Structure formats: C-alpha cells, structure tokens
XYZ file of C-alpha atoms in Angstrom:
270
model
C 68.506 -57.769 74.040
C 65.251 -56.881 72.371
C 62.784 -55.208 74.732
C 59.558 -57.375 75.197
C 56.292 -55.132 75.719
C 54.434 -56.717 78.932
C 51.288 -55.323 80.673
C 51.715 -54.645 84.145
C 50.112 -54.362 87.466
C 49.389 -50.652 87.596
C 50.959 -51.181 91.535
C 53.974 -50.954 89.467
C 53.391 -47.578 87.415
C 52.373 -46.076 91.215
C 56.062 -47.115 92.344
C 57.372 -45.997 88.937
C 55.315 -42.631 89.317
C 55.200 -42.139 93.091
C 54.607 -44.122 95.657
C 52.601 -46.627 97.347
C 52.803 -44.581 100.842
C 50.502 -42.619 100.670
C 52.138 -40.480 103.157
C 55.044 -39.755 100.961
C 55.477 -36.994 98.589
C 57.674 -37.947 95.899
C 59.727 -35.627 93.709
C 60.492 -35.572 90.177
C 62.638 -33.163 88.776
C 63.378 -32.140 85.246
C 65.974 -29.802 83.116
C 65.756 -29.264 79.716
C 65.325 -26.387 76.634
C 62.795 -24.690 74.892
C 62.609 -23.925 71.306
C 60.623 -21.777 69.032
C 59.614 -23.253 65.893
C 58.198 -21.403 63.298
C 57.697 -22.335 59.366
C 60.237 -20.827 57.317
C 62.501 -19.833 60.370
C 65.455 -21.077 62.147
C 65.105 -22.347 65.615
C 65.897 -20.043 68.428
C 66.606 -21.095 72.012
C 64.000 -19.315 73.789
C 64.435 -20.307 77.488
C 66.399 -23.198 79.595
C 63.843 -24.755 82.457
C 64.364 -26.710 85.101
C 60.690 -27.945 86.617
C 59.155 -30.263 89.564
C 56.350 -32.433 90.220
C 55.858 -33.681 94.304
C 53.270 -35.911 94.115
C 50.795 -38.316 96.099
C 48.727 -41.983 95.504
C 46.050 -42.572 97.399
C 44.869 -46.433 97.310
C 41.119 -45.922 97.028
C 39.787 -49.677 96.114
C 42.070 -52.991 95.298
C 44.825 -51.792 92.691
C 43.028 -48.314 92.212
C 44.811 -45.037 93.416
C 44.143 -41.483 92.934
C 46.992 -39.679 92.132
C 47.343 -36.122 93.264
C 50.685 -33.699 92.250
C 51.582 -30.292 92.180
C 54.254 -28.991 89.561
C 56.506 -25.838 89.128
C 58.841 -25.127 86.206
C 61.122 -22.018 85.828
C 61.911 -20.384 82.691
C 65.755 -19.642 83.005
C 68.086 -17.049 80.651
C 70.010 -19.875 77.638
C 72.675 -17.918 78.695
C 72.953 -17.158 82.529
C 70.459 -20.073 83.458
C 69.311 -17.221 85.997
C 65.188 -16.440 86.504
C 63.521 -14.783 84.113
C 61.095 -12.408 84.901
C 60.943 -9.785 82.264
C 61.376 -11.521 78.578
C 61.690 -9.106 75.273
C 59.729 -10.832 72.359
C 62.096 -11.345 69.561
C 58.935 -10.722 67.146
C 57.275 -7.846 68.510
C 59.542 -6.299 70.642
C 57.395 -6.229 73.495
C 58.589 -6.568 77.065
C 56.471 -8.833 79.038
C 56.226 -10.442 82.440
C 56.885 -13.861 82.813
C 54.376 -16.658 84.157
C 56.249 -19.324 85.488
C 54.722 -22.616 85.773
C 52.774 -23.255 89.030
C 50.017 -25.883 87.628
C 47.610 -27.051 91.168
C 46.294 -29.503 91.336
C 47.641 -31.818 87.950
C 45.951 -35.752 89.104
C 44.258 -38.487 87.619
C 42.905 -41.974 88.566
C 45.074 -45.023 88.218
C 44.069 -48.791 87.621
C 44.177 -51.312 85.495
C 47.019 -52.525 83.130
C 50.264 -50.632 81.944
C 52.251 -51.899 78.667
C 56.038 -51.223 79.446
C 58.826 -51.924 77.073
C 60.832 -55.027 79.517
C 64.361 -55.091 78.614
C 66.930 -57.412 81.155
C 67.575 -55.022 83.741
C 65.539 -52.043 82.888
C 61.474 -51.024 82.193
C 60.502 -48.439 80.360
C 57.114 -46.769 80.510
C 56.809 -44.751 77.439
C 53.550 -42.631 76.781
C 52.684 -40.328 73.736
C 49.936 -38.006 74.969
C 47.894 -36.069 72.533
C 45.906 -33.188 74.395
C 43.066 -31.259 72.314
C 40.038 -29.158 73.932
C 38.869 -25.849 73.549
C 40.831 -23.035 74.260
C 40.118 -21.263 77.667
C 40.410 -18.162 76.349
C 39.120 -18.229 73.287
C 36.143 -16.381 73.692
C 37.092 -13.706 76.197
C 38.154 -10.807 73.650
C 40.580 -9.255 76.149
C 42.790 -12.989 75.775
C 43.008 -11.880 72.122
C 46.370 -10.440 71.965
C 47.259 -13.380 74.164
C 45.655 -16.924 72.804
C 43.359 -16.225 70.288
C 42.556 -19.854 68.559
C 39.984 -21.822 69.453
C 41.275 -25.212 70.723
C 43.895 -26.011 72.688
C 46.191 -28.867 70.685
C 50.055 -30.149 71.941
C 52.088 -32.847 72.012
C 53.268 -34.640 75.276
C 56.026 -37.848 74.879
C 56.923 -39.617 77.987
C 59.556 -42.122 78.674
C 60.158 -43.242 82.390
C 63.066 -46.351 83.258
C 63.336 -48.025 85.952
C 65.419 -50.546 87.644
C 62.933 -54.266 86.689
C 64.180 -55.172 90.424
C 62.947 -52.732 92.054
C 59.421 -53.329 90.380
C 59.213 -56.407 91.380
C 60.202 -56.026 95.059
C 57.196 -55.880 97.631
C 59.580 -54.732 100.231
C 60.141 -51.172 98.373
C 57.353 -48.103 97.857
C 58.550 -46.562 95.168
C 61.563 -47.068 92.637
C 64.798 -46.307 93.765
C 65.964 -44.579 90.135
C 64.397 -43.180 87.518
C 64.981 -41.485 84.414
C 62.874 -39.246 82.776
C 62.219 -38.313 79.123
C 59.985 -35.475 78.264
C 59.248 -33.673 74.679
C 56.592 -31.393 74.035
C 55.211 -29.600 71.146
C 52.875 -26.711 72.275
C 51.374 -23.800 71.526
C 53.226 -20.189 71.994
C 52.470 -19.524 76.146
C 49.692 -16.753 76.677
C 52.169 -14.656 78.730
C 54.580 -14.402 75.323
C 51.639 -12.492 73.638
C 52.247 -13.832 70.614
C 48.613 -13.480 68.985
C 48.041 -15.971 66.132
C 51.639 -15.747 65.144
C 51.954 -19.072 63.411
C 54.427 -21.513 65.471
C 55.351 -23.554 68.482
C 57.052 -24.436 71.519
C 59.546 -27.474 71.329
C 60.534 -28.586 74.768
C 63.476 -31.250 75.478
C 63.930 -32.354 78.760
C 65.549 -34.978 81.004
C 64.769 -36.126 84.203
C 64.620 -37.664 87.481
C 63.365 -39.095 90.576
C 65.017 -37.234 93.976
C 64.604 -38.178 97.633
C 63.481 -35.067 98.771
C 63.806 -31.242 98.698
C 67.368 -30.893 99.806
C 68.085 -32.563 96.783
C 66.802 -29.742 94.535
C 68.740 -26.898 93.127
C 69.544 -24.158 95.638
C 67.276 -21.658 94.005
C 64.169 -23.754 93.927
C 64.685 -24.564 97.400
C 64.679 -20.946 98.277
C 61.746 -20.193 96.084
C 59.784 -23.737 97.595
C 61.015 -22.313 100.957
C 60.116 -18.519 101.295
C 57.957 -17.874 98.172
C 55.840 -20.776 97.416
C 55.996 -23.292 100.915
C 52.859 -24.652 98.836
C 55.014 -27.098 96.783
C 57.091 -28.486 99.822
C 54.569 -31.571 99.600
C 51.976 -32.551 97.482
C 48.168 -32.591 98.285
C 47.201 -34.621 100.823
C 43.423 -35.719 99.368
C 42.179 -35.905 95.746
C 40.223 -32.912 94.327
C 37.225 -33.058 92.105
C 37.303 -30.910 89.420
C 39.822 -29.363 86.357
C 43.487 -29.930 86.794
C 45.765 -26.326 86.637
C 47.308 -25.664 83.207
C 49.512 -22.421 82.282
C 46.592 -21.121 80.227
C 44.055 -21.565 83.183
C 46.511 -19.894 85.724
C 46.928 -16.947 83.262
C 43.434 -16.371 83.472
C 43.413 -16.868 86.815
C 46.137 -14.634 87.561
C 45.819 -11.784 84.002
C 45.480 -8.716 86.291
C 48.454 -9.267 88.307
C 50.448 -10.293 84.739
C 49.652 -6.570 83.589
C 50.659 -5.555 87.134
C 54.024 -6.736 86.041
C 53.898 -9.082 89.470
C 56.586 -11.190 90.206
C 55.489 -15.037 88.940
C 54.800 -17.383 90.547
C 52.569 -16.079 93.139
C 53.413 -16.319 96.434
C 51.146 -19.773 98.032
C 51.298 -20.532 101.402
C 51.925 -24.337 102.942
C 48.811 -26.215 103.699
C-alpha cells in the first residue's frame, strides 16, 4: 500500500505528540548514537544517549494548544553505556566536563493543519527542521575556545507513527504507541571545546512513547528522582520567552563547567 499524504486536524498531532489532558505529562523517550563527522576523516562513535521529553498541551482557543516540555539526554560511554562526566577530546587531548542535556522550557504553539503520510494501519508524521540564528556566543570572547562562529545552523529530521485507530478515536487522549525517528546534524557541543575545528555531530536515534516514569531506565529514574525531581512532570503553564538549548544552558551554567561540576545541575520539583 502506497501511503497517501492527508492534512489533519492538529487535535491529532496533540494526541500524536502529547496529550489532550492537559493534566497529563506525557513521556517520550529516545536511544540512539552520536557521530563525529569531519571532512577527510573516518567516523568515530563519540557517545551513546539515551534522552526524554515529558511534556504538556494546553487547549487555549478551539483546536489551538500551547505546548510546553522539558527534555534531558545523557551522553553514555559506546562502550560501557555508563554516564559520562569527564570526556578526553580525541583532537586536542583535553579533558573536559560534560554538559548533559537539560533544555527548560522547549514549547511552541499548535493549530492548524498537519500533512501526515496515511498508510492502512499506520500515520506517520514526518518533519525536516532546518534551525539557523545567530550564535549565542558568538560575540562573548571568553566562548571563543568554545563556539566561535557566528550562526547557529543544524539539521533536525523527525518521523513519528502511530496506530490510524487510535487517531481517530475521541474516546482516547493521546496515542497508545508510538515510534520515534530522530537524526540530527549539528554543530560540535560548546562543552567539547572544539574551537572552529571544521565538523559535525551526526545523531541516530529511535524512539518512543512510555506511560510514565517507572517505565524509564533505572538510572534516569534515579537521576529524575534524587538529582533533577524537575523533570518528573512537565510545566504546568506556557512561558513567554526563548526556549533552553545546550548552547544557552552552557552560558548559563560556564562557571560551574570550569568548576568541573557534576552536569546536569541539580533542579528541584515545582
């Protein structure tokens, strides 16, 4: 069967993406690989991850929602799949601390129509996201050694299936499967301290949609549960203002990186 592209109701993205209770925090999780990829150079396996999003809608007007999340995602030994905290640069031989992924808040505003790829049994959402804006560090001289070029430019693919049933159910919130496709071509992290090395950042990963936090590895439980409680649910109102990125939490966060702090920061439950 050939998959038909349709445009649908963004109610059904929301049950795709979270959920139309807006008391409910819904989880994705994701595992996956990073890459380095440099011209001229064999890939190297860098880092496994394994990452979350818990996330809120908020119905603000008739099929309009706010969408609120936070996300975490763990840079793990290819080897031992344990934590890392201290990586050695390959390239310059520097030891460095590691900044983990702890983006808050990450939302946006949903409405309107969303083309899916309709095939028997199973929908696909499938979005290629292009972000490009100036670099946050840029200018600040001390960021040189760090993220020295002036705009920020990756890659973001997207693929999300789900059961056509459960889309079209009214009696059901939010989808009861998912899976999750997620490649990313980015610029070196500002924690690597990789100057204007030339190169990037593949990522591969492969998701899905969980029932709750007992569901998640035992380690991110005990991090969720006695480091950061913050990311046990996800915001409970929509934020004006920036979302969190790696290079804004960095910047946030550069004193206690030269510390050598243990990432991420503890953040206490709301």
């Amino acid at each position: 069967m050939v998959a038909q592209i349709q445009e649908l109701d963004a109610e059904k993205w929301v049950k795709t993406r979270s959920s139309l209770d807006p008391t409910q925090s819904t989880f994705l999780i994701w595992t996956g690989k990073i890459y380095s990829f440099i011209p001229g150079e064999k890939r190297q396996l860098l880092f496994r991850m394994v990452g979350l999003s818990v996330s809120r809608c908020i119905p603000t007007a008739e099929d309009s929602w706010n969408f609120t999340s936070r996300e975490l995602t763990y840079y793990l030994d290819p080897e031992t799949n344990e934590t890392v905290r201290k990586w050695e640069n390959p390239w310059t031989g520097e030891t460095v601390p590691v900044l983990h992924v702890a983006n808050n808040p990450v939302q946006g505003k949903f409405g309107g129509k969303f083309p899916a790829q309709v095939e028997g049994d199973a929908t696909t959402f499938v979005f290629d996201i292009f972000p490009t804006y100036p670099n946050p560090l840029a200018e600040d001289p001390k960021f040189a050694a760090y993220s020295p070029y002036p705009t920020y430019q990756a890659a973001e693919l997207f693929k999300l299936t789900v059961p056509t049933a459960d889309l079209d159910n009214i009696e059901i919130p939010s989808v009861s499967q998912l899976r999750l496709s997620w490649d990313r071509i980015g610029q070196w992290l500002p924690w690597m301290k990789m100057g204007d090395r030339p190169g990037n950042l593949i990522y591969s990963a492969a998701g899905s949609k969980i029932s709750g936090l007992t569901e998640l590895p035992q380690f991110l439980q005990d991090e969720i549960n006695h480091r950061v409680p913050l990311y046990k649910q996800a915001p409970k109102a929509y934020t004006e203002g920036e979302d969190m990125t790696s290079w804004l939490y960095f910047q946030k966060h550069f004193q206690a990186y030269l510390a050598g702090e243990i990432f991420p920061l503890p953040e206490a439950e709301e």
